[in-house]
Coordinates of C-alpha atoms in Angstrom, one line a residue:
Chain F
X1 CA 0.0 0.0 0.0
X2 CA 1.4 3.3 -1.1
X3 CA 1.6 6.4 1.0
X4 CA -1.1 8.0 -1.2
X5 CA -3.5 5.2 -0.7
X6 CA -2.9 5.3 3.1
X7 CA -3.8 9.0 3.1
X8 CA -6.9 8.2 1.2
X9 CA -8.1 5.7 3.7
X10 CA -7.3 8.1 6.5
X11 CA -9.1 11.0 5.0
X12 CA -10.6 10.5 1.6
X13 CA -12.0 14.1 1.6
X14 CA -8.6 15.6 1.7
X15 CA -6.7 13.3 -0.7
X16 CA -6.3 15.0 -4.0
X17 CA -6.0 12.4 -6.8
X18 CA -5.8 15.1 -9.4
X19 CA -3.4 17.8 -8.3
X20 CA -3.2 20.8 -10.7
X21 CA -2.1 24.5 -10.7
X22 CA 0.5 23.7 -8.2
X23 CA 3.5 25.1 -10.0
X24 CA 5.6 24.3 -13.1
X25 CA 6.2 21.1 -15.1
X26 CA 3.4 18.9 -13.8
X27 CA 3.2 15.2 -14.7
X28 CA 0.2 13.6 -16.3
X29 CA -2.0 11.6 -13.9
X30 CA -3.5 8.3 -15.0
X31 CA -7.2 8.4 -14.1
X32 CA -8.1 5.8 -11.6
X33 CA -11.8 6.6 -11.5
X34 CA -14.2 4.9 -13.9
X35 CA -15.8 6.7 -16.8
X36 CA -19.0 4.6 -16.8
X37 CA -20.1 3.9 -13.3
X38 CA -21.9 0.6 -12.5
X39 CA -25.5 1.2 -12.2
X40 CA -29.0 1.7 -13.0
X41 CA -31.0 0.8 -16.0
X42 CA -31.2 3.4 -18.7
X43 CA -31.5 4.1 -22.4
X44 CA -27.9 3.0 -23.3
X45 CA -27.1 -0.5 -24.4
X46 CA -24.0 -2.4 -23.1
X47 CA -22.1 -1.9 -26.4
X48 CA -22.9 1.8 -26.2
X49 CA -21.7 2.0 -22.7
X50 CA -18.4 0.2 -23.6
X51 CA -17.9 2.6 -26.6
X52 CA -18.4 5.6 -24.3
X53 CA -16.0 4.2 -21.8
X54 CA -13.4 3.8 -24.5
X55 CA -13.8 7.0 -26.4
X56 CA -15.0 9.3 -23.6
X57 CA -18.0 10.5 -25.6
X58 CA -21.1 9.4 -27.4
X59 CA -22.9 11.1 -30.3
X60 CA -26.7 10.7 -30.4
X61 CA -27.9 11.8 -33.9
X62 CA -31.5 13.1 -34.0
X63 CA -31.8 13.0 -30.2
X64 CA -34.6 15.6 -30.6
X65 CA -37.1 16.2 -33.3
X66 CA -37.2 19.3 -35.5
X67 CA -40.2 20.7 -33.7
X68 CA -38.6 20.3 -30.3
X69 CA -35.4 22.1 -31.5
X70 CA -37.5 24.9 -33.0
X71 CA -39.2 25.4 -29.6
X72 CA -35.8 25.4 -27.8
X73 CA -34.3 27.9 -30.2
X74 CA -37.3 30.2 -29.8
X75 CA -36.8 30.0 -26.0
X76 CA -33.0 30.8 -26.3
X77 CA -33.7 33.8 -28.6
X78 CA -36.3 35.0 -26.1
X79 CA -33.7 34.7 -23.3
X80 CA -31.0 36.5 -25.2
X81 CA -33.3 39.4 -25.8
X82 CA -34.9 39.4 -22.4
X83 CA -34.6 42.9 -20.8
X84 CA -34.8 41.3 -17.4
X85 CA -31.5 39.5 -18.1
X86 CA -29.6 42.6 -19.2
X87 CA -26.7 43.3 -16.9
X88 CA -27.3 39.8 -15.3
X89 CA -23.9 38.3 -14.5
X90 CA -25.2 35.0 -15.8
X91 CA -25.1 36.5 -19.3
X92 CA -21.5 36.4 -20.8
X93 CA -20.8 38.6 -23.8
X94 CA -18.2 38.6 -26.6
X95 CA -15.3 40.9 -25.7
X96 CA -15.4 43.0 -29.0
X97 CA -19.1 43.3 -29.9
X98 CA -21.0 42.6 -26.8
X99 CA -23.0 39.9 -28.5
X100 CA -24.4 37.3 -26.0
X101 CA -22.0 34.3 -25.9
X102 CA -23.4 32.3 -23.0
X103 CA -26.2 32.3 -20.6
X104 CA -25.5 30.3 -17.4
X105 CA -27.8 28.6 -15.0
X106 CA -30.3 28.5 -17.9
X107 CA -32.3 25.6 -16.3
X108 CA -33.2 28.0 -13.4
X109 CA -33.8 30.9 -15.8
X110 CA -36.1 29.0 -18.1
X111 CA -38.9 26.5 -17.3
X112 CA -38.5 25.1 -20.8
X113 CA -34.9 24.2 -20.2
X114 CA -35.8 22.8 -16.8
X115 CA -38.2 20.5 -18.5
X116 CA -35.5 19.4 -20.9
X117 CA -33.2 18.5 -18.1
X118 CA -35.9 16.3 -16.5
X119 CA -36.6 14.6 -19.8
X120 CA -35.9 10.9 -19.5
X121 CA -33.9 11.0 -22.7
X122 CA -31.5 13.3 -20.9
X123 CA -31.5 12.7 -17.2
X124 CA -32.0 8.9 -17.7
X125 CA -28.7 8.7 -19.7
X126 CA -26.9 10.8 -17.1
X127 CA -28.0 8.6 -14.3
X128 CA -27.0 5.5 -16.2
X129 CA -23.5 6.8 -17.0
X130 CA -22.8 8.1 -13.5
X131 CA -24.5 5.2 -11.7
X132 CA -26.4 7.3 -9.2
X133 CA -28.8 10.1 -8.9
X134 CA -27.5 13.2 -10.5
X135 CA -27.8 17.0 -10.2
X136 CA -27.0 19.9 -12.5
X137 CA -23.5 21.2 -11.7
X138 CA -23.7 23.8 -14.5
X139 CA -26.1 24.6 -17.3
X140 CA -25.6 27.1 -20.1
X141 CA -26.6 28.0 -23.5
X142 CA -23.7 28.8 -25.8
X143 CA -24.4 31.1 -28.7
X144 CA -21.6 31.4 -31.2
X145 CA -22.8 34.0 -33.5
X146 CA -21.9 34.0 -37.2
X147 CA -18.7 35.9 -38.2
X148 CA -17.5 36.6 -34.7
X149 CA -17.4 33.3 -32.7
X150 CA -13.9 33.1 -31.3
X151 CA -13.8 29.5 -30.1
X152 CA -12.5 27.9 -27.0
X153 CA -8.9 26.7 -26.6
X154 CA -8.2 23.1 -25.6
X155 CA -9.2 22.2 -22.0
X156 CA -10.6 19.5 -19.7
X157 CA -13.7 20.8 -17.9
X158 CA -12.9 18.6 -14.9
X159 CA -9.6 20.3 -14.4
X160 CA -11.5 23.6 -13.7
X161 CA -14.3 21.9 -11.8
X162 CA -11.8 20.2 -9.6
X163 CA -9.5 23.2 -9.1
X164 CA -12.1 25.9 -8.8
X165 CA -15.3 24.2 -7.7
X166 CA -14.0 21.3 -5.6
X167 CA -15.5 18.3 -7.4
X168 CA -13.4 15.5 -6.0
X169 CA -13.6 13.1 -9.0
X170 CA -14.4 13.1 -12.7
X171 CA -17.9 11.6 -12.0
X172 CA -19.6 14.1 -14.2
X173 CA -20.8 14.1 -17.7
X174 CA -21.8 16.9 -20.1
X175 CA -24.6 16.8 -22.7
X176 CA -24.4 19.3 -25.6
X177 CA -27.6 19.6 -27.6
X178 CA -27.1 21.2 -31.0
X179 CA -29.6 23.9 -31.7
X180 CA -28.1 24.7 -35.0
X181 CA -26.3 22.5 -37.5
X182 CA -22.7 21.8 -36.4
X183 CA -20.7 22.1 -39.6
X184 CA -17.1 21.3 -40.1
X185 CA -16.4 25.0 -40.6
X186 CA -18.5 26.9 -38.1
X187 CA -16.6 26.2 -35.0
X188 CA -17.8 22.7 -34.2
X189 CA -16.4 21.1 -31.0
X190 CA -13.4 18.9 -31.4
X191 CA -12.6 16.1 -28.9
X192 CA -9.5 14.0 -28.4
X193 CA -11.1 10.5 -28.1
X194 CA -9.6 8.5 -25.2
X195 CA -8.0 11.6 -23.6
X196 CA -10.4 11.4 -20.7
X197 CA -8.3 8.6 -19.2
X198 CA -5.4 11.1 -18.6
X199 CA -5.6 14.0 -16.2
X200 CA -3.4 16.8 -17.5
X201 CA -2.5 19.1 -14.7
X202 CA -2.0 22.8 -15.6
X203 CA 0.7 25.2 -14.6
X204 CA 0.2 28.4 -12.7
X205 CA -2.1 29.3 -9.9
X206 CA -5.7 30.4 -10.0
X207 CA -6.2 34.2 -9.8
X208 CA -9.0 35.5 -7.7
X209 CA -12.3 35.7 -9.5
X210 CA -10.7 33.9 -12.4
X211 CA -14.1 33.0 -13.7
X212 CA -14.8 36.6 -14.8
X213 CA -12.3 36.3 -17.6
X214 CA -11.9 32.6 -18.0
X215 CA -15.4 32.2 -19.4
X216 CA -14.5 34.5 -22.3
X217 CA -10.9 33.4 -22.8
X218 CA -9.1 31.0 -20.5
X219 CA -5.6 31.9 -19.4
X220 CA -5.1 29.5 -16.4
X221 CA -6.4 26.0 -16.5
X222 CA -5.3 25.3 -20.1
X223 CA -2.8 22.6 -21.0
X224 CA 0.5 23.5 -22.5
X225 CA 1.1 23.2 -26.3
X226 CA 3.4 20.4 -25.7
X227 CA 0.7 18.5 -23.8
X228 CA -1.9 19.1 -26.6
X229 CA 0.6 18.0 -29.2
X230 CA 1.3 14.8 -27.3
X231 CA -2.4 14.1 -26.7
X232 CA -3.3 14.8 -30.4
X233 CA -0.4 12.5 -31.5
X234 CA -1.8 9.8 -29.2
X235 CA -5.5 10.2 -29.7
X236 CA -6.2 12.2 -32.9
X237 CA -9.0 14.7 -33.3
X238 CA -12.7 14.0 -33.8
X239 CA -14.9 16.9 -34.7
X240 CA -18.6 16.8 -33.6
X241 CA -20.6 17.7 -36.6
X242 CA -24.2 16.9 -37.1
X243 CA -27.7 18.4 -37.6
X244 CA -29.6 20.5 -35.2
X245 CA -31.2 18.1 -32.7
X246 CA -28.2 15.8 -32.3
X247 CA -26.6 15.4 -28.9
X248 CA -23.1 14.9 -27.7
X249 CA -22.4 13.3 -24.3
X250 CA -18.8 13.7 -23.2
X251 CA -16.9 12.9 -20.1
X252 CA -15.9 15.7 -17.8
X253 CA -12.2 15.0 -18.3
X254 CA -12.0 14.7 -22.1
X255 CA -9.8 17.2 -23.8
X256 CA -11.8 19.4 -26.2
X257 CA -11.8 22.8 -27.9
X258 CA -13.2 24.6 -30.8
X259 CA -12.1 26.9 -33.6
X260 CA -13.4 30.3 -34.7
X261 CA -16.4 30.8 -36.8
X262 CA -16.0 33.3 -39.7
X263 CA -19.0 31.9 -41.6
X264 CA -22.5 33.6 -41.4
X265 CA -23.8 30.3 -39.8
X266 CA -24.3 30.7 -36.1
X267 CA -23.7 27.8 -33.8
X268 CA -25.8 27.4 -30.7
X269 CA -25.8 24.6 -28.2
X270 CA -27.4 23.9 -24.8
X271 CA -24.8 22.5 -22.4
X272 CA -26.0 20.5 -19.4
X273 CA -23.5 19.2 -16.9
X274 CA -24.6 16.4 -14.7
X275 CA -22.6 15.5 -11.6
X276 CA -23.2 12.4 -9.3
X277 CA -24.8 13.2 -6.0
X278 CA -22.0 11.1 -4.6
X279 CA -19.4 13.5 -6.0
X280 CA -20.7 16.7 -4.3
X281 CA -18.4 19.7 -4.3
X282 CA -16.1 20.4 -1.4
X283 CA -13.5 23.2 -1.0
X284 CA -11.8 24.0 -4.3
X285 CA -8.6 22.0 -4.7
X286 CA -6.6 24.9 -6.3
X287 CA -8.4 28.2 -5.8
X288 CA -9.1 30.6 -2.9
X289 CA -12.9 30.4 -3.1
X290 CA -15.4 28.4 -5.0
X291 CA -16.9 30.0 -8.1
X292 CA -20.4 31.5 -7.8
X293 CA -23.4 29.2 -7.6
X294 CA -24.7 30.2 -11.0
X295 CA -21.5 28.8 -12.6
X296 CA -21.1 25.8 -10.4
X297 CA -23.8 24.6 -8.0
X298 CA -22.7 24.2 -4.4
X299 CA -25.5 21.8 -3.4
X300 CA -26.4 18.5 -4.8
X301 CA -30.2 18.6 -5.3
X302 CA -31.1 15.6 -7.4
X303 CA -33.0 16.0 -10.6
X304 CA -36.4 14.3 -10.2
Chain G
X1 CA -25.5 50.7 -77.2
X2 CA -25.3 52.0 -73.7
X3 CA -23.2 54.9 -72.5
X4 CA -20.9 52.4 -70.8
X5 CA -20.2 50.4 -73.9
X6 CA -19.6 53.6 -75.9
X7 CA -16.9 54.6 -73.4
X8 CA -15.4 51.2 -73.6
X9 CA -15.1 51.4 -77.4
X10 CA -13.7 54.9 -77.1
X11 CA -11.1 54.1 -74.5
X12 CA -11.0 50.6 -73.2
X13 CA -8.0 51.3 -70.9
X14 CA -9.9 53.7 -68.8
X15 CA -13.3 52.0 -68.6
X16 CA -13.7 50.4 -65.2
X17 CA -16.0 47.4 -65.4
X18 CA -15.5 46.6 -61.7
X19 CA -15.7 49.8 -59.7
X20 CA -14.9 49.3 -56.0
X21 CA -13.9 51.3 -52.9
X22 CA -15.7 54.3 -54.3
X23 CA -17.9 55.1 -51.2
X24 CA -20.8 53.5 -49.5
X25 CA -23.5 51.0 -50.4
X26 CA -22.1 49.7 -53.6
X27 CA -24.2 47.5 -55.9
X28 CA -23.0 44.1 -57.0
X29 CA -21.7 43.8 -60.6
X30 CA -22.5 40.9 -62.8
X31 CA -19.2 39.7 -64.3
X32 CA -19.2 40.0 -68.1
X33 CA -15.7 38.4 -68.6
X34 CA -15.4 34.7 -69.1
X35 CA -13.9 32.4 -66.4
X36 CA -12.5 29.9 -68.8
X37 CA -11.0 31.7 -71.8
X38 CA -11.1 30.0 -75.2
X39 CA -7.7 28.6 -76.0
X40 CA -4.8 26.3 -76.1
X41 CA -4.6 22.6 -75.6
X42 CA -3.8 21.5 -72.0
X43 CA -4.3 18.9 -69.4
X44 CA -8.0 19.7 -68.6
X45 CA -10.8 18.0 -70.4
X46 CA -13.9 19.8 -71.7
X47 CA -16.1 18.5 -68.8
X48 CA -13.4 19.7 -66.4
X49 CA -13.3 23.1 -68.0
X50 CA -17.2 23.3 -67.9
X51 CA -17.2 22.4 -64.2
X52 CA -14.5 25.0 -63.5
X53 CA -16.5 27.6 -65.4
X54 CA -19.6 26.8 -63.3
X55 CA -18.0 26.5 -59.8
X56 CA -15.1 28.8 -60.2
X57 CA -12.7 26.2 -58.9
X58 CA -11.2 22.8 -59.5
X59 CA -9.7 20.4 -57.0
X60 CA -6.9 18.1 -58.3
X61 CA -6.3 15.3 -55.8
X62 CA -2.8 13.9 -55.7
X63 CA -1.5 16.5 -58.1
X64 CA 2.0 15.9 -56.7
X65 CA 3.6 12.7 -55.4
X66 CA 4.6 12.3 -51.8
X67 CA 8.3 12.7 -52.6
X68 CA 7.7 15.9 -54.5
X69 CA 5.8 17.3 -51.5
X70 CA 8.6 16.3 -49.1
X71 CA 11.1 18.1 -51.3
X72 CA 8.9 21.2 -51.4
X73 CA 8.3 21.2 -47.7
X74 CA 12.0 20.9 -47.0
X75 CA 12.5 23.9 -49.3
X76 CA 9.9 26.0 -47.5
X77 CA 11.4 25.1 -44.1
X78 CA 14.8 26.2 -45.4
X79 CA 13.4 29.5 -46.6
X80 CA 11.5 30.2 -43.3
X81 CA 14.8 29.7 -41.4
X82 CA 17.0 31.4 -44.0
X83 CA 19.0 34.2 -42.2
X84 CA 19.4 36.0 -45.5
X85 CA 15.6 36.5 -45.5
X86 CA 15.4 37.9 -41.9
X87 CA 14.0 41.4 -42.1
X88 CA 13.2 40.9 -45.7
X89 CA 9.8 42.6 -46.4
X90 CA 8.7 39.7 -48.5
X91 CA 8.4 37.7 -45.2
X92 CA 5.2 38.5 -43.4
X93 CA 4.9 37.4 -39.7
X94 CA 2.0 36.8 -37.3
X95 CA 1.2 39.8 -35.3
X96 CA 1.4 38.2 -31.8
X97 CA 4.2 35.7 -32.0
X98 CA 6.3 36.8 -35.0
X99 CA 6.0 33.3 -36.6
X100 CA 6.4 33.3 -40.4
X101 CA 3.0 33.5 -42.0
X102 CA 3.8 34.1 -45.7
X103 CA 6.8 34.5 -47.9
X104 CA 6.1 36.5 -51.1
X105 CA 7.8 36.3 -54.5
X106 CA 8.8 32.8 -53.6
X107 CA 9.4 31.8 -57.2
X108 CA 12.2 34.5 -57.3
X109 CA 13.6 33.5 -53.9
X110 CA 13.7 29.8 -54.6
X111 CA 14.8 27.9 -57.8
X112 CA 12.9 24.9 -56.6
X113 CA 9.6 26.9 -56.6
X114 CA 10.6 28.5 -59.9
X115 CA 10.8 24.9 -61.3
X116 CA 7.4 24.1 -59.9
X117 CA 5.9 27.1 -61.7
X118 CA 7.3 26.0 -65.0
X119 CA 6.1 22.4 -64.5
X120 CA 3.7 21.6 -67.3
X121 CA 1.2 20.2 -64.7
X122 CA 1.0 23.8 -63.4
X123 CA 1.7 26.3 -66.1
X124 CA 0.0 24.1 -68.7
X125 CA -3.3 24.3 -66.8
X126 CA -3.0 28.1 -66.2
X127 CA -2.4 28.7 -69.9
X128 CA -5.4 26.6 -70.8
X129 CA -7.7 28.3 -68.3
X130 CA -6.6 31.8 -69.3
X131 CA -6.3 31.1 -73.0
X132 CA -3.0 32.8 -73.5
X133 CA 0.5 32.9 -72.3
X134 CA 0.7 33.6 -68.6
X135 CA 3.0 35.2 -66.0
X136 CA 3.2 35.1 -62.2
X137 CA 1.3 38.0 -60.8
X138 CA 2.0 36.9 -57.2
X139 CA 3.6 33.9 -55.6
X140 CA 3.8 33.0 -52.0
X141 CA 4.1 30.3 -49.4
X142 CA 1.5 30.5 -46.6
X143 CA 2.4 28.9 -43.4
X144 CA -0.4 28.6 -40.9
X145 CA 1.3 27.3 -37.8
X146 CA -0.4 25.0 -35.4
X147 CA -2.3 26.7 -32.5
X148 CA -1.9 30.3 -33.8
X149 CA -3.1 30.4 -37.4
X150 CA -5.6 33.2 -37.4
X151 CA -7.3 32.7 -40.8
X152 CA -8.3 35.1 -43.5
X153 CA -11.7 36.8 -43.6
X154 CA -13.9 36.4 -46.7
X155 CA -12.6 38.3 -49.8
X156 CA -12.2 38.2 -53.6
X157 CA -8.5 38.4 -54.6
X158 CA -9.5 40.2 -57.8
X159 CA -11.1 43.0 -55.8
X160 CA -7.7 43.9 -54.4
X161 CA -5.7 43.1 -57.6
X162 CA -8.1 45.4 -59.5
X163 CA -8.2 48.2 -56.9
X164 CA -4.6 48.2 -55.8
X165 CA -2.6 46.5 -58.6
X166 CA -4.6 47.7 -61.7
X167 CA -5.5 44.3 -63.2
X168 CA -8.2 45.3 -65.6
X169 CA -10.2 42.1 -65.7
X170 CA -10.5 38.8 -63.7
X171 CA -8.4 36.9 -66.2
X172 CA -6.2 35.4 -63.5
X173 CA -6.3 32.1 -61.7
X174 CA -4.7 30.9 -58.5
X175 CA -3.2 27.5 -57.7
X176 CA -2.9 26.4 -54.1
X177 CA -0.7 23.4 -53.6
X178 CA -1.2 21.7 -50.2
X179 CA 2.1 21.0 -48.5
X180 CA 0.3 19.6 -45.4
X181 CA -3.0 17.8 -45.1
X182 CA -5.9 20.2 -45.2
X183 CA -8.3 19.0 -42.5
X184 CA -11.8 20.3 -41.8
X185 CA -10.5 21.7 -38.6
X186 CA -7.1 23.2 -39.2
X187 CA -8.1 26.3 -41.1
X188 CA -8.8 24.9 -44.6
X189 CA -9.8 27.3 -47.3
X190 CA -13.5 27.8 -47.8
X191 CA -14.9 28.9 -51.2
X192 CA -18.4 29.9 -52.2
X193 CA -19.0 28.0 -55.5
X194 CA -20.3 30.1 -58.2
X195 CA -19.6 33.4 -56.5
X196 CA -16.9 34.2 -59.0
X197 CA -19.6 35.4 -61.4
X198 CA -20.5 38.3 -59.2
X199 CA -18.1 41.2 -58.4
X200 CA -18.8 42.5 -54.9
X201 CA -17.5 46.0 -54.6
X202 CA -16.2 47.1 -51.2
X203 CA -16.9 50.2 -49.3
X204 CA -14.3 52.7 -48.1
X205 CA -11.1 54.0 -49.7
X206 CA -7.7 52.4 -49.9
X207 CA -5.3 53.8 -47.3
X208 CA -1.7 54.5 -48.4
X209 CA 0.6 51.5 -48.1
X210 CA -2.5 49.4 -47.3
X211 CA -0.6 46.2 -48.1
X212 CA 1.6 46.6 -45.0
X213 CA -1.4 45.7 -42.8
X214 CA -3.8 44.0 -45.2
X215 CA -1.5 41.0 -45.6
X216 CA -1.9 40.3 -41.9
X217 CA -5.5 41.3 -41.5
X218 CA -7.6 43.0 -44.2
X219 CA -9.6 46.1 -43.1
X220 CA -10.4 47.6 -46.5
X221 CA -11.3 45.4 -49.5
X222 CA -13.5 43.0 -47.6
X223 CA -17.2 42.5 -48.3
X224 CA -19.9 43.5 -45.8
X225 CA -21.4 40.9 -43.6
X226 CA -24.7 41.4 -45.5
X227 CA -22.9 40.6 -48.7
X228 CA -21.3 37.5 -47.3
X229 CA -24.7 36.4 -45.9
X230 CA -26.4 36.8 -49.3
X231 CA -23.6 35.1 -51.2
X232 CA -23.5 32.1 -48.7
X233 CA -27.3 31.9 -48.9
X234 CA -27.1 31.7 -52.7
X235 CA -24.0 29.6 -53.2
X236 CA -23.3 27.7 -50.0
X237 CA -19.8 27.0 -48.6
X238 CA -17.4 24.3 -49.8
X239 CA -14.3 23.5 -47.8
X240 CA -11.1 22.5 -49.5
X241 CA -9.9 19.5 -47.6
X242 CA -7.4 17.0 -48.9
X243 CA -4.1 15.3 -48.5
X244 CA -0.8 17.0 -48.9
X245 CA -0.1 17.1 -52.6
X246 CA -3.6 18.0 -53.7
X247 CA -4.0 21.3 -55.6
X248 CA -6.9 23.7 -55.8
X249 CA -7.3 26.0 -58.8
X250 CA -9.6 28.9 -58.2
X251 CA -10.7 31.9 -60.1
X252 CA -9.4 35.3 -59.1
X253 CA -12.9 36.6 -58.3
X254 CA -14.2 33.7 -56.2
X255 CA -15.2 34.6 -52.6
X256 CA -13.1 32.7 -50.1
X257 CA -11.8 32.7 -46.6
X258 CA -10.5 30.5 -43.8
X259 CA -11.0 30.0 -40.1
X260 CA -8.5 29.9 -37.4
X261 CA -6.3 26.8 -36.5
X262 CA -6.2 25.9 -32.8
X263 CA -5.0 22.4 -33.5
X264 CA -1.3 21.4 -33.4
X265 CA -1.5 20.6 -37.1
X266 CA 0.1 23.3 -39.2
X267 CA -1.3 24.1 -42.6
X268 CA 1.1 25.1 -45.4
X269 CA 0.3 25.9 -49.0
X270 CA 2.1 27.3 -52.0
X271 CA 0.0 29.9 -53.8
X272 CA 0.8 30.7 -57.4
X273 CA -1.2 33.4 -59.1
X274 CA -1.2 33.3 -62.9
X275 CA -2.4 36.3 -64.9
X276 CA -2.9 36.4 -68.6
X277 CA -0.3 38.4 -70.5
X278 CA -3.2 40.1 -72.2
X279 CA -4.4 41.4 -68.8
X280 CA -1.2 43.2 -67.8
X281 CA -1.6 45.7 -64.9
X282 CA -2.2 49.4 -65.5
X283 CA -2.7 52.1 -63.0
X284 CA -4.5 50.9 -59.8
X285 CA -8.3 51.4 -60.1
X286 CA -8.8 52.5 -56.5
X287 CA -5.5 53.3 -54.9
X288 CA -2.9 56.0 -55.0
X289 CA 0.1 53.8 -56.1
X290 CA 0.5 50.2 -57.1
X291 CA 1.7 47.7 -54.5
X292 CA 5.3 46.8 -54.6
X293 CA 6.6 44.4 -57.3
X294 CA 7.2 41.5 -54.8
X295 CA 3.4 41.5 -54.0
X296 CA 2.1 42.2 -57.4
X297 CA 4.3 42.0 -60.6
X298 CA 4.3 45.1 -62.7
X299 CA 5.6 43.5 -65.9
X300 CA 4.1 40.6 -67.7
X301 CA 7.1 38.3 -68.4
X302 CA 5.6 35.1 -69.7
X303 CA 6.5 31.8 -67.9
X304 CA 8.4 29.6 -70.4

């Protein structure tokens, strides 16, 4: 039994299996936690679960019918224009133009999105993958407008959720529902299949209120170029393209990013992050204070 | 006979069929010049010529063998590192990092590239498309490095060559030879098929020495968003993806652009612009002085 394991037995709450933002030249950590947690019944078949375990993501084409997507798009347009949300800190805008880029805690803002979360096609899959009851750690709508979408650099969501929100383990999964067609050239999400099995610690330390800038452009909590090169060489790149209505489920620790969008075609998605109720947040592992509730829930209220 | 035609008969050198940068709210101009000019024998078949005429571009997969591409890549690497070219204004660098983005007049700088130009697979096609002897209006190597390639906004090359270099008509064709794989997600060129038949004038006026900044990021000589939206709605977007060694031939007036590259995969191409010797440059149509010789040749010396 190693020292690390002893510590864990002594005080599992304090053991940090995934140290990050501790200084320079960090070593990669092999993930010891599962990706697919044993569990409940649900909509995914055993081969689907195996594939998800291997790749770290699952694409569900036509997860929603055209009418459903039209209704969701109308709701998102309504929210983006809602005068009641002007100046709301849950609304993140593009640096240059002020166009709405994201709306956070959208399942609290909108009853329509709350209904989507509770839809068995969604929450059922999340429960099955995480092997427990689940709650929403974060929800948001991302609107990448035509011409000016600037993309997101490569990152693992879990790295931030661990460092800044205090999620102990990567027992969380994200669902991205495409509200517009994801084309190869309008900033579609890219994932590195299989990269979820490696935790890539980041250099530096978390500045205070890092979330205020990191949601527009991340500076801390991104891997080095050398790390990305090595991961791409090992895993390759898959781009998530597909019609409006398709859904992408991806592990909290998979390395992903997106390019810019110079086309007139906007790209909008609803992101729902489910965390296991058995993985509730504690103190941040590498930040002074947890991020605000609207970015990262502090209490694990199960979706019913 | 319209007034315009009378003027043309009276003084064809002065008639401007493609007015641009003359002020605000310009109207689109229907191109009256051919795309494929009657002419010589050459490597393209009649159906290929018809398709080029319709779409404004032609993709030639595996135009060059792997060994040839390796030789060209080695030559480009040599040039990018050549101390003799440091500080040379033909070398354009990325704004942030100083990485080499383009090397102009590369057929004069490198005997290897000069040989490529004179290769019958290249110059033969150019002669055939333009129906005359041809010369190099511009040559360059574009290096889009991994992680930091920022892309080019939508534009028609001819708009600039007409406004700033004085090419009377769109009787020019570009050949882009892929030195690296063009993937859907590393900033591959996008074209709007069929858009070459419409000349989209641009607003504003050309600043002095515009080329000094426009080669890094164009401010003048780009279409409005409304124009791009209308063109995309009419023509759609095609992305030029393909292995290293493939070639793209595209009309001087086709609307094209590219996105950013956040992947580690660099994207390098050799661009050769052929102009008809019967379309030699005159005074610029919308600029104070022509651009320097290394960006736009002033004399029509036919390729032999």
